[in-house]
XYZ file of C-alpha atoms in Angstrom:
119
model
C 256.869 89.165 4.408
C 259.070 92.002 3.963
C 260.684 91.842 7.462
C 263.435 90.118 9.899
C 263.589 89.568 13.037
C 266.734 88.335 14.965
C 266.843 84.765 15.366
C 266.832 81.713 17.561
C 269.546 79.672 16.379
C 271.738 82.275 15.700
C 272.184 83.498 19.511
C 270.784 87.101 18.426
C 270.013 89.578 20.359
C 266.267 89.933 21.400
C 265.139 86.580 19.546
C 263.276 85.382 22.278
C 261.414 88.619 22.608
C 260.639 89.174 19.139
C 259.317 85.390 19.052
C 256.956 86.376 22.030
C 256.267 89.362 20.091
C 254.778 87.750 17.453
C 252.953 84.970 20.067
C 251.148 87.940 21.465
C 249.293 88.985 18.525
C 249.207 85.187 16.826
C 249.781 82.862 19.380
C 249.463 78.968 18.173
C 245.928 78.250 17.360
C 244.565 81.501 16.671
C 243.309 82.708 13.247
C 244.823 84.725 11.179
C 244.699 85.906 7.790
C 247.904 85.614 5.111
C 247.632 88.278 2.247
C 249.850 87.560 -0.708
C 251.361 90.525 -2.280
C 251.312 89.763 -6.135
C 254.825 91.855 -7.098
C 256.502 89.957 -4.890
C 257.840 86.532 -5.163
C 255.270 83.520 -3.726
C 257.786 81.582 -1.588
C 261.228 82.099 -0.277
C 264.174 79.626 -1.406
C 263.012 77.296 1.547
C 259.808 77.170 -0.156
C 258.368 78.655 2.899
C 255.027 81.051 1.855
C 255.878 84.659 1.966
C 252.965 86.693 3.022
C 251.790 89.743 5.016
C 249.896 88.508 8.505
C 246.666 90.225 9.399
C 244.838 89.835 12.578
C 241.614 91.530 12.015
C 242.110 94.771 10.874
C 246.138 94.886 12.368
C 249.175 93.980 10.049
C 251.246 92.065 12.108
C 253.806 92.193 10.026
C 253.620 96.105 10.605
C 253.230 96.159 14.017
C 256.373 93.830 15.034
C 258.913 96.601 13.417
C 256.931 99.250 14.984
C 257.579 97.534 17.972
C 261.221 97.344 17.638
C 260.516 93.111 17.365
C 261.783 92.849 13.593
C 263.194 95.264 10.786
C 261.667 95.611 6.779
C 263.747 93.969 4.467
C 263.587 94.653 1.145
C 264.793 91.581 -1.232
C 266.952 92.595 -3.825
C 265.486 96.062 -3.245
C 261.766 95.245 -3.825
C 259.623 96.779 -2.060
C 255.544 95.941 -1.665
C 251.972 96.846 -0.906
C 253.397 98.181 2.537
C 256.697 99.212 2.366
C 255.985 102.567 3.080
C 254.148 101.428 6.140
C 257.156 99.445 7.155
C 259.730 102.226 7.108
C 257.560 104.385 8.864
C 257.278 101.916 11.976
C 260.937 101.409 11.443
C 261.572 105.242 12.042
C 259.420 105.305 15.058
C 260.683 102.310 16.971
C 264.107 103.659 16.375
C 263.448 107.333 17.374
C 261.478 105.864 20.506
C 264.516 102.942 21.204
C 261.903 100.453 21.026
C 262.663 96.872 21.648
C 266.015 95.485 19.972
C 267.188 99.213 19.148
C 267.211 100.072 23.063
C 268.371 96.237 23.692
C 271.188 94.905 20.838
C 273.663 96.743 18.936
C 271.628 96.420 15.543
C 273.316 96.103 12.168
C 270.332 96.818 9.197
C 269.898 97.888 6.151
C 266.620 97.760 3.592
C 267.783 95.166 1.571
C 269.768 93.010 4.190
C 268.887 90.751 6.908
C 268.768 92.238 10.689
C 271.825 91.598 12.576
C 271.529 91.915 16.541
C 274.233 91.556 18.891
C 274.081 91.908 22.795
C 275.433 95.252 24.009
């Protein structure tokens, strides 16, 4: 919830990494804990659930932009329980060129979907 990551089917940049990104700290199998976030909408228009990911005490969701694995993404502007949390990683994996900002040419914006392409 409240960040993109480049994807699979698109041929982005860094999908594969990001996607073993988010393996590493919820690989298949392992339990995790989904916390809604009640001023923002329940389900995207895929009906897919939109939720923050916690494992333990760490917000996955968090830690991939912080690792340069995904970027926030603000809805139509909206932003939640830990949007301030977001941008904050978001500075810091692009000051430090983590992950897809050292790999890709990045396109992003709050309230737009990441775009990666290969340098």
């Amino acid at each position: 919830m409240q960040i993109d990551a480049p994807e699979l089917g698109e041929g982005e940049c860094y999908a594969r990494q990001s996607l073993r990104e988010l393996e590493h700290f919820a690989p298949p199998g392992r339990r995790v804990e989904l916390e809604r976030d009640g001023r923002l909408d329940d389900v995207d228009r895929y009906g897919r659930l939109l939720r923050y990911v916690r494992v333990g005490r760490l917000n996955v969701n968090v830690e991939l932009v912080r690792r340069g694995a995904a970027a926030p993404y603000f809805f139509h502007g909206v932003e939640g329980r830990h949007a301030g949390a977001l941008l904050a990683a978001v500075d810091d994996a692009r000051a430090d060129r983590r992950g897809m900002w050292r790999a890709c040419r990045v396109s992003w914006e709050r309230d737009q979907p990441v775009v990666t392409r290969s340098r």
